[in-house]
Short mmCIF file of C-alpha atoms and ligand atoms in Angstrom, two decimals:
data_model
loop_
_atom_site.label_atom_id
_atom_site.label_comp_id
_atom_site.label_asym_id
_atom_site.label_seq_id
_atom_site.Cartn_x
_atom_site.Cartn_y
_atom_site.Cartn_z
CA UNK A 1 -11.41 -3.62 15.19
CA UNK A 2 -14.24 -2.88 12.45
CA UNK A 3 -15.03 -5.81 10.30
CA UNK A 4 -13.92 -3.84 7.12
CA UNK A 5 -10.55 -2.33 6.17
CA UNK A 6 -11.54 0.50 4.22
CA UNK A 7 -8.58 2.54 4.83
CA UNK A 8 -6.68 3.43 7.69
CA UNK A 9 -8.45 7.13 8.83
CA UNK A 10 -10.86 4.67 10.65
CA UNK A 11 -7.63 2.81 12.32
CA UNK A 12 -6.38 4.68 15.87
CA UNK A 13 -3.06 4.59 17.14
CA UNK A 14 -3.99 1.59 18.98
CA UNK A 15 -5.08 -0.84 16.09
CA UNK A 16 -2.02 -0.18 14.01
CA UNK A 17 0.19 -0.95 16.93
CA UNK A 18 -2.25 -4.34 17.47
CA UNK A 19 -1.56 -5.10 13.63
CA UNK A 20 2.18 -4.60 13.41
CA UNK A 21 2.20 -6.11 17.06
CA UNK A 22 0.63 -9.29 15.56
CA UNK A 23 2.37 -9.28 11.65
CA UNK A 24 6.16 -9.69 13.98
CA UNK A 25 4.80 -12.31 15.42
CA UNK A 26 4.82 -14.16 11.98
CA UNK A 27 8.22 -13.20 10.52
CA UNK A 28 10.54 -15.74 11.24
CA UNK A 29 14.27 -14.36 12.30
CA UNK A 30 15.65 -15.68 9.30
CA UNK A 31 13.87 -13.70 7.10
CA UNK A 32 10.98 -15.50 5.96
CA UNK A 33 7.18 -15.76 7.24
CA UNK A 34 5.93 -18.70 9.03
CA UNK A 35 2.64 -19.66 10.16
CA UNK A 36 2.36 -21.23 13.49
CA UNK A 37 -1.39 -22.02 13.60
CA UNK A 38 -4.42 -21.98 10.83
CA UNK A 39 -7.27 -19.40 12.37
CA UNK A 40 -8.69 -19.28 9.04
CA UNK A 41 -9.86 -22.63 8.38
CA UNK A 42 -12.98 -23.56 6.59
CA UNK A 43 -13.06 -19.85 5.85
CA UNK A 44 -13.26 -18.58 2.03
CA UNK A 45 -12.09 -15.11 0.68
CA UNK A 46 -12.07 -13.77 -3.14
CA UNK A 47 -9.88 -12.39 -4.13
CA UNK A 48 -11.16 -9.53 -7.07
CA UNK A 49 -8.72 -7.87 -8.66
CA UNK A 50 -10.18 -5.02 -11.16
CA UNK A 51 -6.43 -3.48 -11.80
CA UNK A 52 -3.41 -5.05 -12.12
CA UNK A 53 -1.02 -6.22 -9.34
CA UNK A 54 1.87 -8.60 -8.73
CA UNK A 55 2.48 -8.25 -5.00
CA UNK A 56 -0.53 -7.51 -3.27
CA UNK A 57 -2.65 -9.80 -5.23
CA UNK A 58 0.60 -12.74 -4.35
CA UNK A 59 0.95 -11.11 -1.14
CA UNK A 60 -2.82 -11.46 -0.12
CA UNK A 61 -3.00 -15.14 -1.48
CA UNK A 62 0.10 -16.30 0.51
CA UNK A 63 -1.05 -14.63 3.60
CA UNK A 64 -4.73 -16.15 3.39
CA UNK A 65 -3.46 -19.78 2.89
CA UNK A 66 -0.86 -19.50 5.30
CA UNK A 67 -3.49 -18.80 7.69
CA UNK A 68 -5.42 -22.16 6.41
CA UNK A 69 -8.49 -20.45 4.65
CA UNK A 70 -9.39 -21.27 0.80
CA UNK A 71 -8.73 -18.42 -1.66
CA UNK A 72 -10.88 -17.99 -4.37
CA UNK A 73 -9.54 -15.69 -7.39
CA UNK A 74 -12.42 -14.00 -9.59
CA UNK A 75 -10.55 -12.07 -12.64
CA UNK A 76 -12.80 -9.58 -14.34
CA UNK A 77 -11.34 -10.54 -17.54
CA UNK A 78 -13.53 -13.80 -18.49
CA UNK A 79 -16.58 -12.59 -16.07
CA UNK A 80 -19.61 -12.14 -16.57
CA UNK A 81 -18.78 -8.48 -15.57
CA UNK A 82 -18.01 -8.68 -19.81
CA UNK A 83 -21.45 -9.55 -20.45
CA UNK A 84 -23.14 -6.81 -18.73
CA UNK A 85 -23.51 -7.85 -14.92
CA UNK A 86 -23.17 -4.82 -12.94
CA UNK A 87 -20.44 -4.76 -10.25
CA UNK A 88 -23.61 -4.37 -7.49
CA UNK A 89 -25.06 -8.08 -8.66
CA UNK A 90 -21.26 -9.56 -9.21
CA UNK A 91 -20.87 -8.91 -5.34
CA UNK A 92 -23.98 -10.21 -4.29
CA UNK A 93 -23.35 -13.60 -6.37
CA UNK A 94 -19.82 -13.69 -4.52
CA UNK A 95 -21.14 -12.88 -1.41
CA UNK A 96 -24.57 -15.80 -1.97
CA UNK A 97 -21.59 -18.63 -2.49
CA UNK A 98 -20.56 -17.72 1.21
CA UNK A 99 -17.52 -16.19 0.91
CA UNK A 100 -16.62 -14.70 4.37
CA UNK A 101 -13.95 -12.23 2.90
CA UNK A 102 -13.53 -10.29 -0.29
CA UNK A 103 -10.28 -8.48 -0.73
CA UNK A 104 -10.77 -5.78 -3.55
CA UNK A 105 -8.59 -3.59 -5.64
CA UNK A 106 -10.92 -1.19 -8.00
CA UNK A 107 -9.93 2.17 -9.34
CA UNK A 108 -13.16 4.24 -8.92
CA UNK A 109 -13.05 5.88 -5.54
CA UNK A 110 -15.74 4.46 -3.40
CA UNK A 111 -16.90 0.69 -4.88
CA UNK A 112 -15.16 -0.61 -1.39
CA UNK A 113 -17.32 2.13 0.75
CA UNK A 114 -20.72 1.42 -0.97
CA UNK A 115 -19.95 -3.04 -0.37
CA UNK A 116 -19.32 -2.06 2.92
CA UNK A 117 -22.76 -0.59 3.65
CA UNK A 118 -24.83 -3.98 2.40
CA UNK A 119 -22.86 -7.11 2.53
CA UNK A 120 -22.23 -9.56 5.08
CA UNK A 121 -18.55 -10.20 3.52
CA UNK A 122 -15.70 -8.22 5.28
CA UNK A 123 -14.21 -6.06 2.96
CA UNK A 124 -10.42 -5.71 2.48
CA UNK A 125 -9.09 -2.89 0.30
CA UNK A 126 -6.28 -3.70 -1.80
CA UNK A 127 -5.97 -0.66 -3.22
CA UNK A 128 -8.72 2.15 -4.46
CA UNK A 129 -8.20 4.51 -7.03
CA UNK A 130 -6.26 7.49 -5.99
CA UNK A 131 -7.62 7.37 -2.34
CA UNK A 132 -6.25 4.73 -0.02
CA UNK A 133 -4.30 1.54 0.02
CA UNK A 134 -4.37 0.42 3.96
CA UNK A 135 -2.32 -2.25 3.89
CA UNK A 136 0.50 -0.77 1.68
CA UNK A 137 0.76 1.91 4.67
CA UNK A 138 0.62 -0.79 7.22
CA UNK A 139 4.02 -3.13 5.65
CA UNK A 140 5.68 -0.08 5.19
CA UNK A 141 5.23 1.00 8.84
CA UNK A 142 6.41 -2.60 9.60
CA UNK A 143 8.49 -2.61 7.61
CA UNK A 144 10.52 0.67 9.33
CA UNK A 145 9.24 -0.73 12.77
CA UNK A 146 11.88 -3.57 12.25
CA UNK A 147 14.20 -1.64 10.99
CA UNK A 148 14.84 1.42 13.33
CA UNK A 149 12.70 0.46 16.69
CA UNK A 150 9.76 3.34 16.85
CA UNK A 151 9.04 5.50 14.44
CA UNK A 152 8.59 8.34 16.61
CA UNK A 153 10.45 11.22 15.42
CA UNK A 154 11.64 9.34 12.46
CA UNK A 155 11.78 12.13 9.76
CA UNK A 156 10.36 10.21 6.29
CA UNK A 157 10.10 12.04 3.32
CA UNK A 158 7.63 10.88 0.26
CA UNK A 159 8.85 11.41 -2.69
CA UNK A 160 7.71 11.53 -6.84
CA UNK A 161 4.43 11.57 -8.13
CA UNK A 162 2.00 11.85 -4.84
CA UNK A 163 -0.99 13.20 -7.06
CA UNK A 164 -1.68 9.58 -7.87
CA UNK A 165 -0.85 8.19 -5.52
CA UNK A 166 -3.44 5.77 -2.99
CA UNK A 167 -0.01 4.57 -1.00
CA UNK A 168 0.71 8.39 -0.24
CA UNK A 169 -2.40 9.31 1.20
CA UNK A 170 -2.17 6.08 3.08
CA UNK A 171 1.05 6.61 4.50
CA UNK A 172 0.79 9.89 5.89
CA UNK A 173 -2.17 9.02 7.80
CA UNK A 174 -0.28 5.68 9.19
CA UNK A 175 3.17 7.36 9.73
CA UNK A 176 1.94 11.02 11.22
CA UNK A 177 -0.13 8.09 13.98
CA UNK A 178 2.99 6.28 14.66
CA UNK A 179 4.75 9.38 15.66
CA UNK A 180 6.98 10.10 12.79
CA UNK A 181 7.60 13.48 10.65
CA UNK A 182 6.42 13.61 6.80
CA UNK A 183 8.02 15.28 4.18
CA UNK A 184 6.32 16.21 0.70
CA UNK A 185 8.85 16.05 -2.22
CA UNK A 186 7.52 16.70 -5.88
CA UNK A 187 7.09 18.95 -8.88
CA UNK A 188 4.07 21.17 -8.53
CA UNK A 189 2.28 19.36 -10.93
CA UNK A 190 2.56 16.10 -9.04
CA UNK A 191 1.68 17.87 -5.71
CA UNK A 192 -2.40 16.87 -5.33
CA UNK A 193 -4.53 20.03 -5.15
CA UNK A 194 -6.21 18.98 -1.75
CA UNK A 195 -6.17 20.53 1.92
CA UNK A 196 -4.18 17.78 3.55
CA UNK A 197 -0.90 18.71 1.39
CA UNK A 198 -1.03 22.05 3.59
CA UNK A 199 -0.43 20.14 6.93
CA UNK A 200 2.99 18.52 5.48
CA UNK A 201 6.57 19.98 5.43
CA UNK A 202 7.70 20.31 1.70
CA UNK A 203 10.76 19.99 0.52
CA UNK A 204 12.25 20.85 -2.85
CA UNK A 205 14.63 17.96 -4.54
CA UNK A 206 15.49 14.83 -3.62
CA UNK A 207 19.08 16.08 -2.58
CA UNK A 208 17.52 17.72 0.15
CA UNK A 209 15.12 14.98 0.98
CA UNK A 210 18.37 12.80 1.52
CA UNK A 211 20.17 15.44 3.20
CA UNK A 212 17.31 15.96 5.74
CA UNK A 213 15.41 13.29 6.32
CA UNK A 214 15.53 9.26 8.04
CA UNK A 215 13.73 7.26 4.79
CA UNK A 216 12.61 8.10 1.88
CA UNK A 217 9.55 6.48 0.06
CA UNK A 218 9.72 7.06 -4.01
CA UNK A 219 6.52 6.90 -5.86
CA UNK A 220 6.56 5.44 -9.45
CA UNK A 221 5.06 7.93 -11.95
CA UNK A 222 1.76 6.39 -12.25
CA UNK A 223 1.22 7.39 -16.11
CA UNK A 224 -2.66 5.13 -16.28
CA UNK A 225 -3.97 7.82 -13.34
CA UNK A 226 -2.31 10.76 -15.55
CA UNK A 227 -5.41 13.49 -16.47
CA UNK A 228 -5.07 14.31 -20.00
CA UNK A 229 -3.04 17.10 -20.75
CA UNK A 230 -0.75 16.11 -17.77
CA UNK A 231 2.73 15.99 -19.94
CA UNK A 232 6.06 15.82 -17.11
CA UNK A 233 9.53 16.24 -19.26
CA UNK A 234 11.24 13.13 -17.60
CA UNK A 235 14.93 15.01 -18.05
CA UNK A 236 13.79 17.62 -15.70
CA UNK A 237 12.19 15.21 -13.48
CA UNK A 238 14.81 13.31 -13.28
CA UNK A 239 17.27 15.97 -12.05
CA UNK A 240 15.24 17.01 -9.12
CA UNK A 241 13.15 14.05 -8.22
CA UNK A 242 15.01 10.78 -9.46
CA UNK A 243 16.67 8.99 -6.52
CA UNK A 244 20.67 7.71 -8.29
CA UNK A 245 22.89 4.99 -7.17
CA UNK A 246 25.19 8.05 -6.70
CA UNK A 247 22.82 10.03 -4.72
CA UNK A 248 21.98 6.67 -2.48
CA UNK A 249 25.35 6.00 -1.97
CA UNK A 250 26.18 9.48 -1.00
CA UNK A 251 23.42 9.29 2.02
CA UNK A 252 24.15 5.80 3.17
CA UNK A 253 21.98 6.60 6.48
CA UNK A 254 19.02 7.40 4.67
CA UNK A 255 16.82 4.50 4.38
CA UNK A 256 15.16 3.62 0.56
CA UNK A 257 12.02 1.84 0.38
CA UNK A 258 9.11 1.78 -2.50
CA UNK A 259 5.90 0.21 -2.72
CA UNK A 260 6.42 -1.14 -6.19
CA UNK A 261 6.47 -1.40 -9.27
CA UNK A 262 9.80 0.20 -9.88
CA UNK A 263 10.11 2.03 -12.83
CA UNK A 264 13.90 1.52 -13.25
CA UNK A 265 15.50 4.56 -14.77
CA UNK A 266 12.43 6.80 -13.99
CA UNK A 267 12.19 7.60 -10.31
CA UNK A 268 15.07 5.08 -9.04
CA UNK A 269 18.15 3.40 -10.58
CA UNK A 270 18.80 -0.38 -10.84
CA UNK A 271 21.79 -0.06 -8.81
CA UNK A 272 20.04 1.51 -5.25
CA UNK A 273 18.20 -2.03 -5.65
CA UNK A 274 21.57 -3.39 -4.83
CA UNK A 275 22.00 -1.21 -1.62
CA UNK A 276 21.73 -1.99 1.84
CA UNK A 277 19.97 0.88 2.87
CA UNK A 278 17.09 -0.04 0.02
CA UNK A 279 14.34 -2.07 1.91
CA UNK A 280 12.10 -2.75 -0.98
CA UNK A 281 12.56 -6.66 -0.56
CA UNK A 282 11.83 -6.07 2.91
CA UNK A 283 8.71 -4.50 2.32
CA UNK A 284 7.64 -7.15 0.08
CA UNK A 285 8.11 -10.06 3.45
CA UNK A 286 6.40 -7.46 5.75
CA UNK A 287 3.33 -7.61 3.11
CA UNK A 288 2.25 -11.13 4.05
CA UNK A 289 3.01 -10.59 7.51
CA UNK A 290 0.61 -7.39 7.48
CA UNK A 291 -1.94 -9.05 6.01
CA UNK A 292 -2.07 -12.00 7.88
CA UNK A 293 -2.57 -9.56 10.93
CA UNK A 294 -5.29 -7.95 8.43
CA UNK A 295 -7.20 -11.57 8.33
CA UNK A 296 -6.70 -12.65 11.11
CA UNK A 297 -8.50 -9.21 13.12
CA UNK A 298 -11.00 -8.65 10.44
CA UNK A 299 -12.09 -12.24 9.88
CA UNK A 300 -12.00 -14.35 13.03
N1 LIG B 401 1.45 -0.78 -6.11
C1 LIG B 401 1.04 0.53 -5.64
C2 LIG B 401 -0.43 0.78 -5.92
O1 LIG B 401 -1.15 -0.15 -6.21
C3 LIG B 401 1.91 1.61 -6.14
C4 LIG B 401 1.97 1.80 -7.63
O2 LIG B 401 1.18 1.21 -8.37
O3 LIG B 401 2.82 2.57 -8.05
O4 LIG B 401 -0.86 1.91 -5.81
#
């Protein structure tokens, strides 16, 4: 497997199944995530954060300590990124201390690319821009591995704002390898104006997403990535693209997950949190699984 995770295009069929192979190792039957051995000690990885994020940043954390290797947060926010230092010499002063790792989240397309082609670090995306967000992709696949065996010729449809979305463009690439059927569900103006949207299946509403399909995977509307001018009438959305408790419970076969944040009330109801089919908790324990696999292939 490369030394970098840049996103999962450069994954085959083969390394996923290595990954997901690996993260079941480390989730304990009763629910949790154990770690048997510690590969990763006496190794250091930063984590740089440059948006915000609750799980993946946690997720990564827990995953690299579990593991045994020292984590290292640098915060943008009281850097001396705020007194001038350009991103290029902040990386090489990370990478001079001997960090072996540096796990990045950034939201202009290619900072993780251009690392990649200097630095001695491995470099882990946690999430870039609009474009990719590997290990999102990977958990979910887990995630739905656990859940319903293969996922070959599992029928999942995406649904909500994919023009924003890094975890979209990520999972088509990781669930079209594994064998499984995507679906496209959103307003026009949330559909991305790119060639890839041509090789997916649409499909108009949400009722018809659950009518059709195995899982479906809502988007939050990701307002901070909206283009100016970009106005969506949330009444309208709602009636076509918002998943209810009363549409849930009226599919109870159709699996629910999310990568999180919810926006409760937007694109999902508090009450399909309460569900059994929802697997958005689930998702959250396959994330440090994932990316201890992640570590553990890319670092040792
Ligand atoms: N947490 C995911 C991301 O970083 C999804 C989201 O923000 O809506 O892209």
């Amino acid at each position: 497997m490369p030394k970098h995770l840049l996103d999962t295009e450069r994954l085959t069929t083969d390394d996923i199944n290595a990954l997901l192979d690996e993260a079941s190792t480390y989730l304990s039957p009763t629910g949790g995530v154990r770690s048997l051995t510690q590969p990763l000690l006496g190794q250091t990885i930063v984590l740089a954060f440059f948006e915000p994020s609750t799980r993946t940043r946690l997720s990564f954390e827990m995953a690299a300590k579990k593991l045994g290797a020292t984590v290292l947060q640098f915060t943008p926010e009281g850097s001396s990124v705020g007194k001038g230092e350009s991103l290029h010499e902040t990386f090489r002063t990370i990478e001079a201390m001997g960090v072996d790792a540096i796990v990045i989240r950034h939201a202009v397309d290619g900072v993780h690319r251009e690392l990649a082609t200097w630095t001695r670090m491995s470099v882990l995306n946690a999430g870039e821009g609009r474009t990719a967000h590997p290990t999102q992709a990977l958990l979910d696949a887990s995630t739905l591995r656990e859940r319903v065996g293969s996922l070959e010729g599992l029928r999942v449809a995406i649904v909500g704002d994919i023009a924003h979305s890094r975890v979209a463009r990520s999972n088509v690439d990781v669930l079209t390898k594994c064998g499984a059927t995507v679906v496209l569900c959103a307003p026009d103006a949330l559909l991305p104006a790119e060639p890839w949207v041509d090789r997916y299946e649409r499909c108009a509403t949400i009722d018809d997403a659950m009518r059709t399909a195995n899982v479906v995977c809502m988007l939050r509307m990701q307002r901070e990535r909206f283009e100016a001018g970009l106005a969506i009438d949330l009444e309208a959305y709602r009636a076509s693209y918002a998943l209810t408790t009363a549409r849930a419970m009226a599919t109870p076969n159709v699996l629910v997950m999310h990568p999180g944040p919810v926006n409760v009330g937007v694109e999902l109801d508090a009450g399909v949190l309460e569900l059994s089919q929802t697997i958005i908790h689930r998702q959250v324990t396959h994330g440090v699984a994932v990316r201890m696999a992640v570590l553990r292939h890319h670092l040792v």
